[in-house]
PDB file of C-alpha atoms in Angstrom:
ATOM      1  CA  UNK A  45     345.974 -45.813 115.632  1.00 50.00           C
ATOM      2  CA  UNK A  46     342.848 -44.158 114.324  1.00 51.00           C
ATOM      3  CA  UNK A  47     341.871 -47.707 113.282  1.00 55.00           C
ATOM      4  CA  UNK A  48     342.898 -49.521 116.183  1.00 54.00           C
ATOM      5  CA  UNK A  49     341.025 -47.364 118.213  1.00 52.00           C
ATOM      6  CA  UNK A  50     337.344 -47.407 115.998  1.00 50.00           C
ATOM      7  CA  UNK A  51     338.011 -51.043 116.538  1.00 53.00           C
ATOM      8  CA  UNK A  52     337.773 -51.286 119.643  1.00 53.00           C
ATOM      9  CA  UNK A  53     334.677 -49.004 120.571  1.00 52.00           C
ATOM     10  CA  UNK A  54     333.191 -50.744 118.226  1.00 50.00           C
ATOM     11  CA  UNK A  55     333.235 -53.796 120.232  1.00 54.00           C
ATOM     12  CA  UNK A  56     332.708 -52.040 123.036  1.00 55.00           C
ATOM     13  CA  UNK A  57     329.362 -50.389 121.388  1.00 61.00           C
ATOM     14  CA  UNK A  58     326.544 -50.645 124.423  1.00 61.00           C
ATOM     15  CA  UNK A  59     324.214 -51.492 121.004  1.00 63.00           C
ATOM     16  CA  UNK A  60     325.428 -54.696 120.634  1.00 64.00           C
ATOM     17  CA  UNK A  61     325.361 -55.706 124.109  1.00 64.00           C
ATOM     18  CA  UNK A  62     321.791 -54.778 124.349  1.00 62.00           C
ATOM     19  CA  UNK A  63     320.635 -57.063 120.965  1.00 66.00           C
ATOM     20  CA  UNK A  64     322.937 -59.724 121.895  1.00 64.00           C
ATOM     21  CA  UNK A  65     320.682 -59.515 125.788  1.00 68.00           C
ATOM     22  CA  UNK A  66     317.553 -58.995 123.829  1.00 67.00           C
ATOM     23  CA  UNK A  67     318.316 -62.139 121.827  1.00 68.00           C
ATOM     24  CA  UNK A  68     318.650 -64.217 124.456  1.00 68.00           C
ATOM     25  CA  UNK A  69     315.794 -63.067 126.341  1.00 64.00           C
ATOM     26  CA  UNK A  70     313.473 -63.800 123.470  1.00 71.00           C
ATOM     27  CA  UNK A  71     315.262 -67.729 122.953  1.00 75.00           C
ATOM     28  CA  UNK A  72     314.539 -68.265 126.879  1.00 69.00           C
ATOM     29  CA  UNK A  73     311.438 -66.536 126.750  1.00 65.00           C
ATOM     30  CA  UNK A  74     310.261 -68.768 123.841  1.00 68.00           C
ATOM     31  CA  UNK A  75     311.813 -71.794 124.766  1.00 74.00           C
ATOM     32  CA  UNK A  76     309.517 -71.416 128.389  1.00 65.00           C
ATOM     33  CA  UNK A  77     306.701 -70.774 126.799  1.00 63.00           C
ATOM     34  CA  UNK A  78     306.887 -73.532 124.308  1.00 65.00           C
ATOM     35  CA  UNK A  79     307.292 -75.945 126.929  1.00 62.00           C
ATOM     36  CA  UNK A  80     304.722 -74.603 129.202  1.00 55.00           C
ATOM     37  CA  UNK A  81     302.494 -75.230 126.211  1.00 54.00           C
ATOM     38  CA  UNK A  82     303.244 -78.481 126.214  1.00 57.00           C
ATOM     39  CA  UNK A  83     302.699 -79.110 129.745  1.00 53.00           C
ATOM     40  CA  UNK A  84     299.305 -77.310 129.971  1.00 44.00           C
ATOM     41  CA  UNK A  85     297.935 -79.426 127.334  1.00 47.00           C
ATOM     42  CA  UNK A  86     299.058 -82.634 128.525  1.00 46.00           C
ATOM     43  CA  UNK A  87     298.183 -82.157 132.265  1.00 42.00           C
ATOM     44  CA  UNK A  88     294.571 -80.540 132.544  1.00 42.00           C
ATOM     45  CA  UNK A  89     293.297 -83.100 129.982  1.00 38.00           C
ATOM     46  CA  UNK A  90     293.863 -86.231 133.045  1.00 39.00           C
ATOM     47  CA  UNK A  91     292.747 -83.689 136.054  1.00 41.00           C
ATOM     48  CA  UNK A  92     289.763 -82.958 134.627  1.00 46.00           C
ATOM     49  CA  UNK A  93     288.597 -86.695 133.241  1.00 56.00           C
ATOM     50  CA  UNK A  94     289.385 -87.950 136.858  1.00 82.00           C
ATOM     51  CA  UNK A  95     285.303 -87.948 138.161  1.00 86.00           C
ATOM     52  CA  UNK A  96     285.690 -88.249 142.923  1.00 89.00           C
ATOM     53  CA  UNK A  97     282.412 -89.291 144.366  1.00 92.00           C
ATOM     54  CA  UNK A  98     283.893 -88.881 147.793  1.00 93.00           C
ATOM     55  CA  UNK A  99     284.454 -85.191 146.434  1.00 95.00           C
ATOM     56  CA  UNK A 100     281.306 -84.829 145.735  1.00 93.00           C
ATOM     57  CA  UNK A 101     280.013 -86.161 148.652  1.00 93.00           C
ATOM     58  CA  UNK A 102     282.384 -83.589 151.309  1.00 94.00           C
ATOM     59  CA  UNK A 103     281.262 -80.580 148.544  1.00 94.00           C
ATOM     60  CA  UNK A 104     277.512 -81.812 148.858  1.00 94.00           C
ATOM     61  CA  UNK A 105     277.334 -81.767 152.434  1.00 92.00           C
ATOM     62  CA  UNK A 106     279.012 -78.172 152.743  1.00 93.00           C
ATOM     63  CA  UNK A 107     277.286 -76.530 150.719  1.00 93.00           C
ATOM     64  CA  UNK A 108     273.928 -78.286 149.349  1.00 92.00           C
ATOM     65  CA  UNK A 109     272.705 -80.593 152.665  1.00 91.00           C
ATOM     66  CA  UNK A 110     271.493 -77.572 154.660  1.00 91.00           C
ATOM     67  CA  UNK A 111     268.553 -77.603 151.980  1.00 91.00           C
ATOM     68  CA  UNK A 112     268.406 -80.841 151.113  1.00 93.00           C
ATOM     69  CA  UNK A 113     269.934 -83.097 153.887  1.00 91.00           C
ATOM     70  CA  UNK A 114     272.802 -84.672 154.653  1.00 92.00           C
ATOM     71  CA  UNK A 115     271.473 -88.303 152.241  1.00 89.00           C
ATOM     72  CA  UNK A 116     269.288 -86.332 149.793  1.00 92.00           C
ATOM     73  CA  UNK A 117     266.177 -86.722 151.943  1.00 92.00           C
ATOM     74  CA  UNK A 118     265.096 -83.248 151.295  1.00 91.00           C
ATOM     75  CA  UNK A 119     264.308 -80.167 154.291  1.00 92.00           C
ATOM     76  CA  UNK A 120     261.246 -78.328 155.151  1.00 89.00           C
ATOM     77  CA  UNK A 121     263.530 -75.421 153.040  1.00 88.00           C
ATOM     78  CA  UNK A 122     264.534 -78.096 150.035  1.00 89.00           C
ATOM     79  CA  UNK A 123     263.005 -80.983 147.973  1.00 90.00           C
ATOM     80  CA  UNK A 124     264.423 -84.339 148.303  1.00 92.00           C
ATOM     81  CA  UNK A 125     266.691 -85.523 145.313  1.00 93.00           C
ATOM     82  CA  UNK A 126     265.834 -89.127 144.974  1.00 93.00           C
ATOM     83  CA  UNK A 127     265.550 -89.697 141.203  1.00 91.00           C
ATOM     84  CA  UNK A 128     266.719 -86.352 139.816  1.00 93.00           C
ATOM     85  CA  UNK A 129     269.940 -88.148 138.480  1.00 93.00           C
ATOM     86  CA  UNK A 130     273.206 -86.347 137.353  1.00 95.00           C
ATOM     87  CA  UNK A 131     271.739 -83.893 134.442  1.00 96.00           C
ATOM     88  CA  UNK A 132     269.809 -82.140 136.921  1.00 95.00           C
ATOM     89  CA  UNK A 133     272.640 -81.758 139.535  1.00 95.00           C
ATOM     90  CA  UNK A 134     274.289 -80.195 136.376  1.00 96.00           C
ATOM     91  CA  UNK A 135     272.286 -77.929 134.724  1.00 96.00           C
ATOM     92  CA  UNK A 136     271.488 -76.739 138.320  1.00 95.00           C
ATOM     93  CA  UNK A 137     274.991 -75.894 139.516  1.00 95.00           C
ATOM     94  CA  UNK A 138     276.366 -75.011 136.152  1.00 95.00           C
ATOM     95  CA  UNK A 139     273.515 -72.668 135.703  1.00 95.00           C
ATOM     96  CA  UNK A 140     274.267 -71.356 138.859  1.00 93.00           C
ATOM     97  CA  UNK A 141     270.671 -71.243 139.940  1.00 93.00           C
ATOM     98  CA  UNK A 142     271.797 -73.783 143.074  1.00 93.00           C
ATOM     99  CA  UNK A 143     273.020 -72.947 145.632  1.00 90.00           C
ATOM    100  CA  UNK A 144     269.673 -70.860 145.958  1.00 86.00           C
ATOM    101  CA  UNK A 145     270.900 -67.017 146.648  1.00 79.00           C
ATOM    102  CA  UNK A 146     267.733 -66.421 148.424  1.00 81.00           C
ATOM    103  CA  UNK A 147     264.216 -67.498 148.477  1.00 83.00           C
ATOM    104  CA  UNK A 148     261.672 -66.319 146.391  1.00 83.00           C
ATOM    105  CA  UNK A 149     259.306 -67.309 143.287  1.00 86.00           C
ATOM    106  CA  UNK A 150     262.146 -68.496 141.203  1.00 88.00           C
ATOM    107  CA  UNK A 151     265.750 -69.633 140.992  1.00 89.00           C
ATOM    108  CA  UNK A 152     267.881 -66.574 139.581  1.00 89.00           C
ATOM    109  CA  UNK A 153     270.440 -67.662 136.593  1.00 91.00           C
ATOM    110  CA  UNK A 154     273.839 -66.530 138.071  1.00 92.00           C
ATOM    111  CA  UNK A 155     277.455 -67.058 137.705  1.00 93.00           C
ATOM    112  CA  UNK A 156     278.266 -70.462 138.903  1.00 94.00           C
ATOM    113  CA  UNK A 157     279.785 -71.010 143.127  1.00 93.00           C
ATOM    114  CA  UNK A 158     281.728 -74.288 141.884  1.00 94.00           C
ATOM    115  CA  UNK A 159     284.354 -74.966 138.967  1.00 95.00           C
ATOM    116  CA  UNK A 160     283.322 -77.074 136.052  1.00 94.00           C
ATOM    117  CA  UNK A 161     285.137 -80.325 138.071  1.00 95.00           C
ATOM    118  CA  UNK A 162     283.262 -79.917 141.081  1.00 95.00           C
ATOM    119  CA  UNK A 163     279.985 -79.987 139.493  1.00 95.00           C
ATOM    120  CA  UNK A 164     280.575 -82.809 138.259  1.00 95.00           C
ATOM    121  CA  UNK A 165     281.974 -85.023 141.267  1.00 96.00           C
ATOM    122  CA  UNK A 166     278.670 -83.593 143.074  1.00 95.00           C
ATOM    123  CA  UNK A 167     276.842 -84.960 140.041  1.00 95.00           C
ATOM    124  CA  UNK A 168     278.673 -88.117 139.955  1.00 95.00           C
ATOM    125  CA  UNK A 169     277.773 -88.968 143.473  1.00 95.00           C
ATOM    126  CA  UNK A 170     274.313 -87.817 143.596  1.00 95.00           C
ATOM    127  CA  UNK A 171     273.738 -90.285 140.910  1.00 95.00           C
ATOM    128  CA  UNK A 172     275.655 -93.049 142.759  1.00 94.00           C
ATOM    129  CA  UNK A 173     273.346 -92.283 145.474  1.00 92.00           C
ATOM    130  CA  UNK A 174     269.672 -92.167 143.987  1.00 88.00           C
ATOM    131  CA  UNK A 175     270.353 -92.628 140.200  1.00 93.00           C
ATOM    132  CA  UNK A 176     267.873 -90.373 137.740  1.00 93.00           C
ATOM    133  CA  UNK A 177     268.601 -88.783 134.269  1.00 94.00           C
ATOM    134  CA  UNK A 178     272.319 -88.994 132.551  1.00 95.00           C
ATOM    135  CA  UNK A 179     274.110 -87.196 130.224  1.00 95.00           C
ATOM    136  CA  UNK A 180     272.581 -87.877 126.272  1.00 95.00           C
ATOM    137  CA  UNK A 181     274.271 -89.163 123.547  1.00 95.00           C
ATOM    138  CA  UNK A 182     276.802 -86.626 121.760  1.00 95.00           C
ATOM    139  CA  UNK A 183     274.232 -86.889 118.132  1.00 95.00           C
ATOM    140  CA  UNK A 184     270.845 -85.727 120.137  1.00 96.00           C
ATOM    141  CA  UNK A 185     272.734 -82.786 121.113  1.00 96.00           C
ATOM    142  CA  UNK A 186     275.006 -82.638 117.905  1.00 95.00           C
ATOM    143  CA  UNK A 187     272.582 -79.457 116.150  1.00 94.00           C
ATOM    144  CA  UNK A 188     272.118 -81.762 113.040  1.00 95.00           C
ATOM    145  CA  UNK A 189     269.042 -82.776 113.340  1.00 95.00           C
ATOM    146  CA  UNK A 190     265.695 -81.525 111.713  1.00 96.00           C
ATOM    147  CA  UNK A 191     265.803 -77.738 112.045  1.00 96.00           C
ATOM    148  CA  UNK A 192     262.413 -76.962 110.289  1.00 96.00           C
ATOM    149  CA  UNK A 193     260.945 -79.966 112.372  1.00 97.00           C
ATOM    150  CA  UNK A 194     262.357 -78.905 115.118  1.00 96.00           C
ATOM    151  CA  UNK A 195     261.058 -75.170 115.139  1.00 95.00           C
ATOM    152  CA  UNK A 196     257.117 -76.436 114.491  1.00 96.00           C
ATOM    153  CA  UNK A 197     257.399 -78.552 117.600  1.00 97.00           C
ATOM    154  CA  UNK A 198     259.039 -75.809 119.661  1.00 96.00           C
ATOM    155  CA  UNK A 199     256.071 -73.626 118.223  1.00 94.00           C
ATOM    156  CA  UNK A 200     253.747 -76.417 119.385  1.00 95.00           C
ATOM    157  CA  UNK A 201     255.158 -77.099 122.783  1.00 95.00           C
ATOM    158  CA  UNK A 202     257.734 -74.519 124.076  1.00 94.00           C
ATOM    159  CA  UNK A 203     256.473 -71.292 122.874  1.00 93.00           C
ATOM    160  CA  UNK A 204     253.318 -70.691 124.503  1.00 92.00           C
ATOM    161  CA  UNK A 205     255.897 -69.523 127.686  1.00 92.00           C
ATOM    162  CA  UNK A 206     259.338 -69.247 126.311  1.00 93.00           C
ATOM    163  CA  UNK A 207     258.124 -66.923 123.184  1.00 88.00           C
ATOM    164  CA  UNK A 208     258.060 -68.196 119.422  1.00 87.00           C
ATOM    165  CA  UNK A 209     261.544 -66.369 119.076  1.00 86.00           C
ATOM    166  CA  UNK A 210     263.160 -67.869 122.050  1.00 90.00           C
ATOM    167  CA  UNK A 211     263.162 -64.872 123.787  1.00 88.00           C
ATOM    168  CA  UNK A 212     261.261 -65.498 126.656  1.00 89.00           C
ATOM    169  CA  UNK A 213     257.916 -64.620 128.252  1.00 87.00           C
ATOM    170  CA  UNK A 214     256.692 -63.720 131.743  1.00 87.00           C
ATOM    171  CA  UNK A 215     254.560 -66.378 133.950  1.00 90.00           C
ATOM    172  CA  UNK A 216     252.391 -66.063 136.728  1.00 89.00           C
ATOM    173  CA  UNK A 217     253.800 -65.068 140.602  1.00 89.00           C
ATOM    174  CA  UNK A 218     256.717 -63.431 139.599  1.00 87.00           C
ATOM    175  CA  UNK A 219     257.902 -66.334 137.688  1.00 91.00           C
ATOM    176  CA  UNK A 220     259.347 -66.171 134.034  1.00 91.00           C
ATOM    177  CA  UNK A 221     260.625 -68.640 131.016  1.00 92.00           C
ATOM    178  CA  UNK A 222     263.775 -67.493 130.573  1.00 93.00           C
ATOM    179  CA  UNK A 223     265.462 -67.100 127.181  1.00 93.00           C
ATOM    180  CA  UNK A 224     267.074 -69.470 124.951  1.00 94.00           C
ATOM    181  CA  UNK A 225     269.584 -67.042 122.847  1.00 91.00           C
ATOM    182  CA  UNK A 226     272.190 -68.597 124.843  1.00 93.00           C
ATOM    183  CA  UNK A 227     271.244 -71.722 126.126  1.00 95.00           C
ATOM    184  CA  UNK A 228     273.747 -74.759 125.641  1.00 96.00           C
ATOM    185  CA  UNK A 229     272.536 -77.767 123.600  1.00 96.00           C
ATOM    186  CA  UNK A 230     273.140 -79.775 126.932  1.00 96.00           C
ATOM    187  CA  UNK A 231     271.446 -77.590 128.930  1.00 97.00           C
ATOM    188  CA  UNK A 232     268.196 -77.535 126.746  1.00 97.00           C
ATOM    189  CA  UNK A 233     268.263 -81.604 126.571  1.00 97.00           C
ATOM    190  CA  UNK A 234     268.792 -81.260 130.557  1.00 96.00           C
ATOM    191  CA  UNK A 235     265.483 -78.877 130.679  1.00 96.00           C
ATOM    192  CA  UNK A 236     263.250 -80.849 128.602  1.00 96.00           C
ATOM    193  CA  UNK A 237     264.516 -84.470 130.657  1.00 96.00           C
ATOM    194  CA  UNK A 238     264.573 -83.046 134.386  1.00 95.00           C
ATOM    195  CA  UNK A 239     261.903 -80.336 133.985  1.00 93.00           C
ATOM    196  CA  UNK A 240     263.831 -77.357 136.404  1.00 93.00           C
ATOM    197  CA  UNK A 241     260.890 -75.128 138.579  1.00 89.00           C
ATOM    198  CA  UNK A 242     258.105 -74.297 136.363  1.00 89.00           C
ATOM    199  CA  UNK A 243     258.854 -76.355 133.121  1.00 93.00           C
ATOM    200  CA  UNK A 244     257.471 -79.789 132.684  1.00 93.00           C
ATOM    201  CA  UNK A 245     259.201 -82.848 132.078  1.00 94.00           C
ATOM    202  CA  UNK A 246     259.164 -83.980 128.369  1.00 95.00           C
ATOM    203  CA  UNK A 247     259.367 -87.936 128.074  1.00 92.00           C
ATOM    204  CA  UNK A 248     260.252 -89.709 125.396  1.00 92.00           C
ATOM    205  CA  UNK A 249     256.296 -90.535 125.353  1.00 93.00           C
ATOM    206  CA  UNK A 250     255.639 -86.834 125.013  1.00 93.00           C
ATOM    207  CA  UNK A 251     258.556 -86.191 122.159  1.00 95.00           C
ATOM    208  CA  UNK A 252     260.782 -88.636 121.157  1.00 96.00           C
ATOM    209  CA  UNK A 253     264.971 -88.424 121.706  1.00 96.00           C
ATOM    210  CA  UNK A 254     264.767 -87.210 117.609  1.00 97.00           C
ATOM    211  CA  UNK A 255     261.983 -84.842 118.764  1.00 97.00           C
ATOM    212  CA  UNK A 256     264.346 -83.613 121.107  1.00 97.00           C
ATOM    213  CA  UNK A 257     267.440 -83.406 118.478  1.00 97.00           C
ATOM    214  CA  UNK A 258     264.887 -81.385 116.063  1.00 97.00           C
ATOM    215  CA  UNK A 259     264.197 -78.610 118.858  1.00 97.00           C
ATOM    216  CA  UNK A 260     267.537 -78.301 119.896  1.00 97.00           C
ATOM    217  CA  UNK A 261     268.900 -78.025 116.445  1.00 97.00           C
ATOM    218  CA  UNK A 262     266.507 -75.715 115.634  1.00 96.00           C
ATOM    219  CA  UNK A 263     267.125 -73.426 118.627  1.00 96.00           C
ATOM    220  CA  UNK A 264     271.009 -73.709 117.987  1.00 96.00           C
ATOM    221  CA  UNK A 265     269.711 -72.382 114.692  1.00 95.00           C
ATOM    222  CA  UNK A 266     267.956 -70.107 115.842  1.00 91.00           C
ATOM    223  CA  UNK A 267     271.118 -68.584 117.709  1.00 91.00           C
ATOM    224  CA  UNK A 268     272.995 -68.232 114.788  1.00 89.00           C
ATOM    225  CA  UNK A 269     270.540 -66.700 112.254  1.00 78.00           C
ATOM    226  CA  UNK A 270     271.538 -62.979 111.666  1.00 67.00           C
ATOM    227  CA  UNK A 271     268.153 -61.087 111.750  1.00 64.00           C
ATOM    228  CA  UNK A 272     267.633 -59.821 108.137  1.00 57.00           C
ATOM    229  CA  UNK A 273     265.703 -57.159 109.341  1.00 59.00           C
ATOM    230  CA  UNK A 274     267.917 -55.351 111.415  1.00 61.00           C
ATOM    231  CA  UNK A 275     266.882 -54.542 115.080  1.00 64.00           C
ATOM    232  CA  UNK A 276     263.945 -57.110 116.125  1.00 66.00           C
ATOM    233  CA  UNK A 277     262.908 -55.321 119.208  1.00 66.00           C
ATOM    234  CA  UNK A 278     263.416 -58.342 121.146  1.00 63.00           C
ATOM    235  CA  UNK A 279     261.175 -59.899 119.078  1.00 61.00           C
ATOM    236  CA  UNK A 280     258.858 -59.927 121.798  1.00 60.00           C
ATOM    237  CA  UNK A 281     256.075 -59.321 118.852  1.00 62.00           C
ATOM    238  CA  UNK A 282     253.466 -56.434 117.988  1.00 64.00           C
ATOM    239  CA  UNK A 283     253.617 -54.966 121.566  1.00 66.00           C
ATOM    240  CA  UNK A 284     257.073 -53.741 121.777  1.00 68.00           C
ATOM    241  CA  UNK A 285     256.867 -52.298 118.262  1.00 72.00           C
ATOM    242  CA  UNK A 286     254.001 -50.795 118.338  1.00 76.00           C
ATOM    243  CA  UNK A 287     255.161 -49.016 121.977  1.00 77.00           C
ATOM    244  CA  UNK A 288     258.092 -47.743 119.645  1.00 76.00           C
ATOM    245  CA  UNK A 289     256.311 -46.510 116.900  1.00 79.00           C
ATOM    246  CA  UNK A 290     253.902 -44.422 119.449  1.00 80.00           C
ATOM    247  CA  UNK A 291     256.534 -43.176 121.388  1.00 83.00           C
ATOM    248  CA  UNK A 292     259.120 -42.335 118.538  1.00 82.00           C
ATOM    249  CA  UNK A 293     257.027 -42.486 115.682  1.00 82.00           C
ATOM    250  CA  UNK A 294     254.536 -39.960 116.898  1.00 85.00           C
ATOM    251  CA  UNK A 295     257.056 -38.197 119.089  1.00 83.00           C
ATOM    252  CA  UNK A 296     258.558 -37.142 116.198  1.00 87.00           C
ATOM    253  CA  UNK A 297     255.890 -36.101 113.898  1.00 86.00           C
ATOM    254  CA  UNK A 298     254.596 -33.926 116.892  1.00 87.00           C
ATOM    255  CA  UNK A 299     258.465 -32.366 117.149  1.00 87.00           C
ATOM    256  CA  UNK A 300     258.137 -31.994 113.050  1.00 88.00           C
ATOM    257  CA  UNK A 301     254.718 -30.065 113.825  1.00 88.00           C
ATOM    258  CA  UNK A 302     255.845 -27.556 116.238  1.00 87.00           C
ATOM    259  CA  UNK A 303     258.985 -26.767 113.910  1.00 87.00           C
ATOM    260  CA  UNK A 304     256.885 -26.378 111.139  1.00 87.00           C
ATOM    261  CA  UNK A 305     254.395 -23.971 112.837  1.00 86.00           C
ATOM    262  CA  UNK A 306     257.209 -22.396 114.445  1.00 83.00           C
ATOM    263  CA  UNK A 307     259.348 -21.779 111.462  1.00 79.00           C
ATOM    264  CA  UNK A 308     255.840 -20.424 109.752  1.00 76.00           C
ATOM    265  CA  UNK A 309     255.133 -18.119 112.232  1.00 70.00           C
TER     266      UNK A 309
END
């Protein structure tokens, strides 16, 4: 009876019901997310290669014609867009510098208004419209080009606003060349072709589409390198290091000379 009776709370045992429940939540739970795996990488990849100019026309109009009118004619408060092409539409939205936030001496790099598919129907119909500069090919913006090439004509062309180390550098009325620590290889090919506010527009007369390879490669470089020195200051040059050495540097031997006449006297 003893037995008989072990037997049967044993079966009974709220244990086993609880691993035999667990068990079959994790089988459903992995059989769902297996096949919602499968799903997600089988249906974004056609949603997003699907390019709407009509799209791009309605998202134009609602949010970009105030500025620069309803066919790309331009506004007393926007520039026409005849000729800027696709790569500017891009780097403009993507950067989130357009829509403009508010006017003043520069466009502010923000987080972008539209998704990474509506940028590009707006681009794709801007360009049906009044056709300009495309996207390059995949090798000028591959990062295997020249690197020490590359950084001499960035030293030659680029650095006299956006700093030797990429970092930068004010302008004049408020304006600035922003920093490249972070830029995408697209993006730089977009700036050098389309020439965005205060930077010029860099022909292939002016450098060459291996010229432009050699830059980018060596500012994707550039991004990489781990600074053997430790803490570069920005590397912004002599100025901000020699404001830290003044203010630490002699800040401390000062705080070392009081202790030292203090702990005399």
């Amino acid at each position: 009876m003893a037995r008989e009776k072990k037997r049967r709370t044993g079966r009974r045992s709220p244990l086993a019901a609880a691993a035999l429940i667990g068990a079959g939540l994790m089988i459903t739970g992995g059989i769902y997310a297996g096949a919602s795996a499968a799903m997600a990488s089988t249906a974004p990849a056609t949603a997003t290669t699907a390019v709407s100019t009509e799209e791009g026309q309605k998202l134009f109009q609602a949010n970009c014609a105030t500025c620069h009118g309803m066919n790309l004619q331009g506004t007393s408060t926007g520039p026409s867009l005849y000729g800027v092409g696709e790569l500017a539409v891009e780097f403009q939205l993507s950067t989130g510098r357009m829509p403009l936030q508010m006017q003043g001496p520069q466009a502010q790099q923000k987080k972008p208004q539209f998704t990474e598919s509506d940028i590009k129907n707006v681009a794709a119909w801007v360009q049906s419209v009044a056709p300009g500069p495309t996207y390059p090919d995949e090798k000028i913006i591959d990062g295997k080009g020249d690197v020490a090439h590359g950084a001499e004509l960035f030293r030659i062309n680029c650095a006299m606003c956006h700093n030797v180390a990429a970092a930068g550098g004010a302008l004049t009325e408020g304006k600035f060349a922003p920093p490249l620590t972070k830029t995408s290889a697209l993006h730089m090919y977009a700036a050098m072709v389309t020439g965005p506010q205060n930077m010029p527009v860099f022909g292939d007369m002016n450098l060459s589409p291996q010229d432009k390879r050699d830059i980018i490669s060596a500012l994707l470089f550039q991004q990489k390198a781990t600074q053997v020195g430790g803490m570069d200051l920005g590397s912004l040059g002599p100025v901000s290091e020699g404001l830290f050495i003044w203010i630490f540097g002699i800040g401390a031997l000062v705080a070392i000379t009081v202790w030292i006449t203090a702990k005399s006297n």
